[in-house]
Amino acid sequence: MASYENTSPWFSTTIAQNQYLDILQIRPVPAEDDDILYVVQPQYAYRPDLLAYDLYGTQKLWWVFSQRNMDIIKDPINDLLPGVEIYLPKGPNLSKLLGI
């Protein structure tokens, strides 16, 4: 049976007996008082994986930005544009939330 790492957006989604991924169970990233307001820089345009790597040391957390900023980012790649303001969870808070 397949399983997903703690860093995966599919971690909470069940896998049916026929080995197919079931309906996505969203992993919420709730707002924290100490989240950082960040203006997306040009080098991260369309590249949430690069931003995740530079902030958290792994590109696997690319999905966190759209989950934390659901009102701003609908498409995690095409909505990450230079000048867009998003909130970033701090690394320790994110580690605690995801259990990593």
Short mmCIF file of N, CA, C and O in Angstrom, two decimals:
data_model
loop_
_atom_site.label_atom_id
_atom_site.label_comp_id
_atom_site.label_asym_id
_atom_site.label_seq_id
_atom_site.Cartn_x
_atom_site.Cartn_y
_atom_site.Cartn_z
N MET A 1 0.84 -1.18 0.00
CA MET A 1 0.00 0.00 0.00
C MET A 1 0.88 1.25 0.00
O MET A 1 1.85 1.33 0.75
N ALA A 2 0.54 2.19 -0.82
CA ALA A 2 1.30 3.43 -0.91
C ALA A 2 0.99 4.32 0.29
O ALA A 2 -0.09 4.26 0.87
N SER A 3 1.94 5.15 0.65
CA SER A 3 1.72 6.14 1.69
C SER A 3 2.52 7.38 1.32
O SER A 3 3.43 7.33 0.51
N TYR A 4 2.15 8.49 1.91
CA TYR A 4 2.79 9.75 1.60
C TYR A 4 3.49 10.31 2.83
O TYR A 4 3.05 10.11 3.96
N GLU A 5 4.57 11.04 2.60
CA GLU A 5 5.35 11.65 3.68
C GLU A 5 4.58 12.78 4.35
O GLU A 5 3.64 13.33 3.77
N ASN A 6 5.02 13.15 5.54
CA ASN A 6 4.41 14.26 6.27
C ASN A 6 4.44 15.57 5.49
O ASN A 6 3.62 16.45 5.72
N THR A 7 5.39 15.72 4.58
CA THR A 7 5.53 16.94 3.82
C THR A 7 4.59 17.00 2.61
O THR A 7 4.52 18.01 1.93
N SER A 8 3.86 15.95 2.35
CA SER A 8 3.02 15.85 1.16
C SER A 8 1.64 16.47 1.38
O SER A 8 1.04 16.30 2.44
N PRO A 9 1.10 17.15 0.36
CA PRO A 9 -0.28 17.65 0.48
C PRO A 9 -1.30 16.51 0.51
O PRO A 9 -2.44 16.70 0.89
N TRP A 10 -0.89 15.31 0.11
CA TRP A 10 -1.79 14.15 0.06
C TRP A 10 -1.66 13.26 1.29
O TRP A 10 -2.26 12.19 1.36
N PHE A 11 -0.90 13.69 2.30
CA PHE A 11 -0.65 12.88 3.48
C PHE A 11 -1.93 12.42 4.17
O PHE A 11 -2.03 11.28 4.62
N SER A 12 -2.94 13.30 4.26
CA SER A 12 -4.19 12.98 4.96
C SER A 12 -5.21 12.28 4.08
O SER A 12 -6.25 11.84 4.57
N THR A 13 -4.95 12.18 2.81
CA THR A 13 -5.89 11.57 1.87
C THR A 13 -5.74 10.05 1.91
O THR A 13 -4.63 9.52 1.86
N THR A 14 -6.87 9.37 2.01
CA THR A 14 -6.83 7.92 2.08
C THR A 14 -6.57 7.31 0.71
O THR A 14 -6.79 7.93 -0.32
N ILE A 15 -6.10 6.08 0.76
CA ILE A 15 -5.86 5.32 -0.46
C ILE A 15 -6.81 4.14 -0.45
O ILE A 15 -6.83 3.35 0.50
N ALA A 16 -7.64 4.05 -1.48
CA ALA A 16 -8.64 2.99 -1.55
C ALA A 16 -7.97 1.63 -1.74
O ALA A 16 -6.80 1.54 -2.09
N GLN A 17 -8.75 0.58 -1.52
CA GLN A 17 -8.22 -0.78 -1.65
C GLN A 17 -7.67 -1.07 -3.03
O GLN A 17 -6.78 -1.88 -3.19
N ASN A 18 -8.19 -0.39 -4.03
CA ASN A 18 -7.71 -0.62 -5.40
C ASN A 18 -6.46 0.21 -5.70
O ASN A 18 -6.08 0.33 -6.85
N GLN A 19 -5.85 0.78 -4.66
CA GLN A 19 -4.60 1.54 -4.74
C GLN A 19 -4.73 2.90 -5.42
O GLN A 19 -3.75 3.47 -5.84
N TYR A 20 -5.95 3.39 -5.55
CA TYR A 20 -6.15 4.73 -6.10
C TYR A 20 -6.32 5.73 -4.97
O TYR A 20 -6.92 5.43 -3.94
N LEU A 21 -5.81 6.91 -5.18
CA LEU A 21 -5.94 7.98 -4.21
C LEU A 21 -7.40 8.41 -4.15
O LEU A 21 -8.05 8.61 -5.17
N ASP A 22 -7.92 8.52 -2.95
CA ASP A 22 -9.31 8.91 -2.75
C ASP A 22 -9.44 10.43 -2.94
O ASP A 22 -8.50 11.10 -3.35
N ILE A 23 -10.57 10.98 -2.61
CA ILE A 23 -10.82 12.42 -2.73
C ILE A 23 -9.86 13.16 -1.79
O ILE A 23 -9.69 12.78 -0.63
N LEU A 24 -9.25 14.21 -2.31
CA LEU A 24 -8.26 14.96 -1.54
C LEU A 24 -8.82 15.47 -0.23
O LEU A 24 -9.87 16.11 -0.18
N GLN A 25 -8.11 15.20 0.84
CA GLN A 25 -8.42 15.75 2.16
C GLN A 25 -7.44 16.90 2.38
O GLN A 25 -6.25 16.68 2.57
N ILE A 26 -7.95 18.11 2.31
CA ILE A 26 -7.11 19.30 2.43
C ILE A 26 -6.38 19.30 3.78
O ILE A 26 -6.97 19.02 4.82
N ARG A 27 -5.10 19.64 3.72
CA ARG A 27 -4.31 19.82 4.94
C ARG A 27 -4.26 21.31 5.24
O ARG A 27 -3.49 22.05 4.62
N PRO A 28 -5.08 21.79 6.14
CA PRO A 28 -5.10 23.23 6.40
C PRO A 28 -3.81 23.72 7.04
O PRO A 28 -3.17 23.00 7.80
N VAL A 29 -3.46 24.93 6.67
CA VAL A 29 -2.33 25.62 7.29
C VAL A 29 -2.93 26.89 7.90
O VAL A 29 -3.05 27.91 7.22
N PRO A 30 -3.36 26.82 9.15
CA PRO A 30 -4.06 27.96 9.76
C PRO A 30 -3.14 29.15 10.01
O PRO A 30 -1.93 29.01 10.13
N ALA A 31 -3.77 30.31 10.09
CA ALA A 31 -3.04 31.55 10.38
C ALA A 31 -2.52 31.51 11.82
O ALA A 31 -3.19 31.01 12.72
N GLU A 32 -1.32 32.02 11.97
CA GLU A 32 -0.71 32.17 13.30
C GLU A 32 -0.40 33.65 13.51
O GLU A 32 -0.20 34.39 12.55
N ASP A 33 -0.35 34.07 14.75
CA ASP A 33 -0.06 35.48 15.06
C ASP A 33 1.29 35.94 14.56
O ASP A 33 1.49 37.11 14.26
N ASP A 34 2.25 35.01 14.45
CA ASP A 34 3.60 35.40 14.06
C ASP A 34 3.93 35.09 12.60
O ASP A 34 5.10 35.10 12.22
N ASP A 35 2.91 34.83 11.77
CA ASP A 35 3.17 34.63 10.34
C ASP A 35 3.79 35.89 9.75
O ASP A 35 3.54 37.00 10.21
N ILE A 36 4.60 35.69 8.74
CA ILE A 36 5.33 36.79 8.11
C ILE A 36 4.62 37.23 6.84
O ILE A 36 4.30 36.40 5.99
N LEU A 37 4.38 38.54 6.70
CA LEU A 37 3.84 39.08 5.47
C LEU A 37 5.00 39.23 4.50
O LEU A 37 5.98 39.91 4.79
N TYR A 38 4.90 38.58 3.36
CA TYR A 38 6.01 38.51 2.40
C TYR A 38 5.54 38.97 1.04
O TYR A 38 4.44 38.61 0.59
N VAL A 39 6.36 39.76 0.36
CA VAL A 39 6.09 40.19 -1.02
C VAL A 39 6.90 39.27 -1.93
O VAL A 39 8.12 39.20 -1.82
N VAL A 40 6.21 38.56 -2.82
CA VAL A 40 6.87 37.61 -3.71
C VAL A 40 7.88 38.34 -4.60
O VAL A 40 7.55 39.33 -5.24
N GLN A 41 9.10 37.85 -4.61
CA GLN A 41 10.18 38.42 -5.40
C GLN A 41 10.21 37.78 -6.80
O GLN A 41 9.75 36.66 -6.98
N PRO A 42 10.76 38.49 -7.79
CA PRO A 42 10.76 37.98 -9.18
C PRO A 42 11.38 36.60 -9.35
O PRO A 42 10.91 35.82 -10.17
N GLN A 43 12.41 36.26 -8.58
CA GLN A 43 13.04 34.95 -8.75
C GLN A 43 12.13 33.79 -8.35
O GLN A 43 12.40 32.64 -8.70
N TYR A 44 11.04 34.09 -7.63
CA TYR A 44 10.12 33.03 -7.21
C TYR A 44 8.83 33.01 -8.04
O TYR A 44 7.94 32.22 -7.74
N ALA A 45 8.74 33.84 -9.06
CA ALA A 45 7.55 33.86 -9.91
C ALA A 45 7.33 32.48 -10.51
O ALA A 45 8.24 31.89 -11.09
N TYR A 46 6.14 31.97 -10.32
CA TYR A 46 5.73 30.65 -10.83
C TYR A 46 6.53 29.49 -10.24
O TYR A 46 6.49 28.39 -10.77
N ARG A 47 7.27 29.71 -9.17
CA ARG A 47 8.15 28.67 -8.62
C ARG A 47 7.97 28.53 -7.10
O ARG A 47 8.88 28.85 -6.32
N PRO A 48 6.82 28.04 -6.66
CA PRO A 48 6.66 27.85 -5.21
C PRO A 48 7.66 26.84 -4.65
O PRO A 48 8.00 26.90 -3.48
N ASP A 49 8.14 25.94 -5.49
CA ASP A 49 9.13 24.96 -5.03
C ASP A 49 10.43 25.64 -4.63
O ASP A 49 11.04 25.27 -3.61
N LEU A 50 10.87 26.65 -5.38
CA LEU A 50 12.10 27.36 -5.04
C LEU A 50 11.94 28.17 -3.75
O LEU A 50 12.84 28.21 -2.92
N LEU A 51 10.78 28.81 -3.61
CA LEU A 51 10.53 29.58 -2.39
C LEU A 51 10.49 28.65 -1.19
O LEU A 51 11.09 28.95 -0.15
N ALA A 52 9.84 27.51 -1.32
CA ALA A 52 9.79 26.54 -0.21
C ALA A 52 11.18 26.05 0.14
O ALA A 52 11.52 25.93 1.32
N TYR A 53 11.99 25.78 -0.86
CA TYR A 53 13.34 25.30 -0.60
C TYR A 53 14.16 26.35 0.15
O TYR A 53 14.85 26.04 1.12
N ASP A 54 14.08 27.60 -0.32
CA ASP A 54 14.86 28.67 0.33
C ASP A 54 14.37 28.97 1.75
O ASP A 54 15.17 29.32 2.62
N LEU A 55 13.08 28.81 2.01
CA LEU A 55 12.54 29.10 3.33
C LEU A 55 12.63 27.93 4.30
O LEU A 55 12.94 28.11 5.47
N TYR A 56 12.31 26.75 3.80
CA TYR A 56 12.15 25.59 4.68
C TYR A 56 13.15 24.47 4.43
O TYR A 56 13.11 23.45 5.11
N GLY A 57 14.02 24.63 3.43
CA GLY A 57 15.03 23.63 3.17
C GLY A 57 14.55 22.42 2.37
O GLY A 57 15.28 21.46 2.22
N THR A 58 13.32 22.46 1.88
CA THR A 58 12.79 21.39 1.05
C THR A 58 11.77 21.95 0.06
O THR A 58 10.94 22.79 0.44
N GLN A 59 11.84 21.51 -1.16
CA GLN A 59 10.89 21.94 -2.17
C GLN A 59 9.54 21.25 -1.99
O GLN A 59 8.54 21.66 -2.57
N LYS A 60 9.47 20.24 -1.15
CA LYS A 60 8.25 19.46 -0.96
C LYS A 60 7.12 20.25 -0.29
O LYS A 60 5.97 19.82 -0.31
N LEU A 61 7.44 21.38 0.30
CA LEU A 61 6.41 22.18 0.98
C LEU A 61 5.86 23.30 0.09
O LEU A 61 5.31 24.28 0.59
N TRP A 62 5.95 23.14 -1.21
CA TRP A 62 5.46 24.14 -2.17
C TRP A 62 3.98 24.45 -1.98
O TRP A 62 3.52 25.55 -2.21
N TRP A 63 3.21 23.49 -1.55
CA TRP A 63 1.76 23.61 -1.43
C TRP A 63 1.32 24.44 -0.22
O TRP A 63 0.18 24.90 -0.16
N VAL A 64 2.21 24.65 0.73
CA VAL A 64 1.88 25.38 1.95
C VAL A 64 1.42 26.80 1.65
O VAL A 64 0.51 27.31 2.30
N PHE A 65 2.03 27.44 0.67
CA PHE A 65 1.70 28.84 0.37
C PHE A 65 0.25 28.99 -0.07
O PHE A 65 -0.44 29.92 0.33
N SER A 66 -0.24 28.08 -0.90
CA SER A 66 -1.63 28.18 -1.34
C SER A 66 -2.59 27.80 -0.21
O SER A 66 -3.67 28.38 -0.11
N GLN A 67 -2.21 26.87 0.66
CA GLN A 67 -3.09 26.50 1.76
C GLN A 67 -3.17 27.59 2.82
O GLN A 67 -4.23 27.80 3.41
N ARG A 68 -2.08 28.30 3.04
CA ARG A 68 -2.08 29.38 4.03
C ARG A 68 -2.74 30.64 3.47
O ARG A 68 -3.28 31.44 4.21
N ASN A 69 -2.73 30.82 2.15
CA ASN A 69 -3.23 32.04 1.49
C ASN A 69 -4.34 31.71 0.49
O ASN A 69 -4.30 32.14 -0.65
N MET A 70 -5.32 30.92 0.92
CA MET A 70 -6.36 30.44 0.01
C MET A 70 -7.17 31.57 -0.63
O MET A 70 -7.71 31.40 -1.71
N ASP A 71 -7.25 32.72 0.02
CA ASP A 71 -7.99 33.85 -0.53
C ASP A 71 -7.19 34.59 -1.61
O ASP A 71 -7.75 35.34 -2.39
N ILE A 72 -5.89 34.36 -1.67
CA ILE A 72 -5.02 35.05 -2.62
C ILE A 72 -4.53 34.11 -3.72
O ILE A 72 -4.49 34.47 -4.89
N ILE A 73 -4.15 32.90 -3.34
CA ILE A 73 -3.57 31.95 -4.28
C ILE A 73 -4.56 30.83 -4.56
O ILE A 73 -4.80 29.97 -3.69
N LYS A 74 -5.15 30.85 -5.73
CA LYS A 74 -6.05 29.77 -6.16
C LYS A 74 -5.27 28.70 -6.92
O LYS A 74 -5.52 27.52 -6.79
N ASP A 75 -4.34 29.14 -7.74
CA ASP A 75 -3.46 28.25 -8.50
C ASP A 75 -2.07 28.42 -7.91
O ASP A 75 -1.47 29.49 -7.99
N PRO A 76 -1.52 27.36 -7.30
CA PRO A 76 -0.25 27.51 -6.58
C PRO A 76 0.94 27.89 -7.44
O PRO A 76 1.96 28.34 -6.91
N ILE A 77 0.84 27.73 -8.74
CA ILE A 77 1.95 28.09 -9.62
C ILE A 77 1.68 29.43 -10.29
O ILE A 77 2.45 30.38 -10.16
N ASN A 78 0.57 29.54 -10.99
CA ASN A 78 0.31 30.74 -11.79
C ASN A 78 -0.07 31.98 -10.99
O ASN A 78 -0.01 33.08 -11.51
N ASP A 79 -0.48 31.81 -9.75
CA ASP A 79 -0.82 32.97 -8.92
C ASP A 79 0.35 33.48 -8.08
O ASP A 79 0.24 34.48 -7.40
N LEU A 80 1.46 32.78 -8.12
CA LEU A 80 2.65 33.23 -7.38
C LEU A 80 3.44 34.18 -8.30
O LEU A 80 4.33 33.77 -9.02
N LEU A 81 3.06 35.43 -8.24
CA LEU A 81 3.62 36.45 -9.13
C LEU A 81 4.40 37.49 -8.33
O LEU A 81 4.10 37.73 -7.15
N PRO A 82 5.38 38.14 -8.95
CA PRO A 82 6.13 39.19 -8.26
C PRO A 82 5.19 40.29 -7.76
O PRO A 82 4.28 40.70 -8.47
N GLY A 83 5.41 40.72 -6.53
CA GLY A 83 4.61 41.79 -5.95
C GLY A 83 3.40 41.32 -5.17
O GLY A 83 2.81 42.10 -4.42
N VAL A 84 3.00 40.07 -5.31
CA VAL A 84 1.86 39.55 -4.57
C VAL A 84 2.27 39.38 -3.10
O VAL A 84 3.34 38.87 -2.81
N GLU A 85 1.42 39.84 -2.20
CA GLU A 85 1.69 39.72 -0.77
C GLU A 85 1.02 38.47 -0.23
O GLU A 85 -0.19 38.29 -0.40
N ILE A 86 1.80 37.62 0.41
CA ILE A 86 1.28 36.41 1.02
C ILE A 86 1.82 36.28 2.43
O ILE A 86 2.81 36.92 2.79
N TYR A 87 1.16 35.46 3.23
CA TYR A 87 1.63 35.18 4.57
C TYR A 87 2.40 33.87 4.56
O TYR A 87 1.98 32.90 3.92
N LEU A 88 3.52 33.86 5.25
CA LEU A 88 4.37 32.68 5.34
C LEU A 88 4.38 32.17 6.78
O LEU A 88 4.68 32.93 7.70
N PRO A 89 4.07 30.90 6.97
CA PRO A 89 4.20 30.35 8.31
C PRO A 89 5.68 30.19 8.67
O PRO A 89 6.49 29.87 7.80
N LYS A 90 6.02 30.44 9.90
CA LYS A 90 7.41 30.25 10.34
C LYS A 90 7.73 28.76 10.37
O LYS A 90 6.86 27.92 10.63
N GLY A 91 8.98 28.44 10.08
CA GLY A 91 9.43 27.06 10.00
C GLY A 91 9.07 26.20 11.21
O GLY A 91 8.52 25.11 11.04
N PRO A 92 9.36 26.66 12.44
CA PRO A 92 9.02 25.83 13.60
C PRO A 92 7.51 25.57 13.73
O PRO A 92 7.10 24.48 14.09
N ASN A 93 6.70 26.58 13.42
CA ASN A 93 5.25 26.39 13.48
C ASN A 93 4.80 25.36 12.45
O ASN A 93 3.94 24.52 12.74
N LEU A 94 5.37 25.44 11.26
CA LEU A 94 5.01 24.52 10.19
C LEU A 94 5.47 23.10 10.53
O LEU A 94 4.72 22.14 10.32
N SER A 95 6.65 22.98 11.06
CA SER A 95 7.15 21.66 11.47
C SER A 95 6.23 21.01 12.51
O SER A 95 5.93 19.82 12.44
N LYS A 96 5.82 21.81 13.47
CA LYS A 96 4.92 21.30 14.51
C LYS A 96 3.58 20.89 13.91
O LYS A 96 3.05 19.82 14.24
N LEU A 97 3.04 21.71 13.02
CA LEU A 97 1.74 21.42 12.39
C LEU A 97 1.78 20.14 11.57
O LEU A 97 0.87 19.31 11.64
N LEU A 98 2.85 19.95 10.81
CA LEU A 98 2.95 18.80 9.91
C LEU A 98 3.56 17.57 10.57
O LEU A 98 3.55 16.49 9.99
N GLY A 99 4.12 17.75 11.74
CA GLY A 99 4.74 16.62 12.43
C GLY A 99 6.05 16.19 11.81
O GLY A 99 6.37 15.02 11.73
N ILE A 100 6.83 17.19 11.37
CA ILE A 100 8.13 16.87 10.75
C ILE A 100 9.27 17.43 11.58
O ILE A 100 9.10 18.27 12.40
#
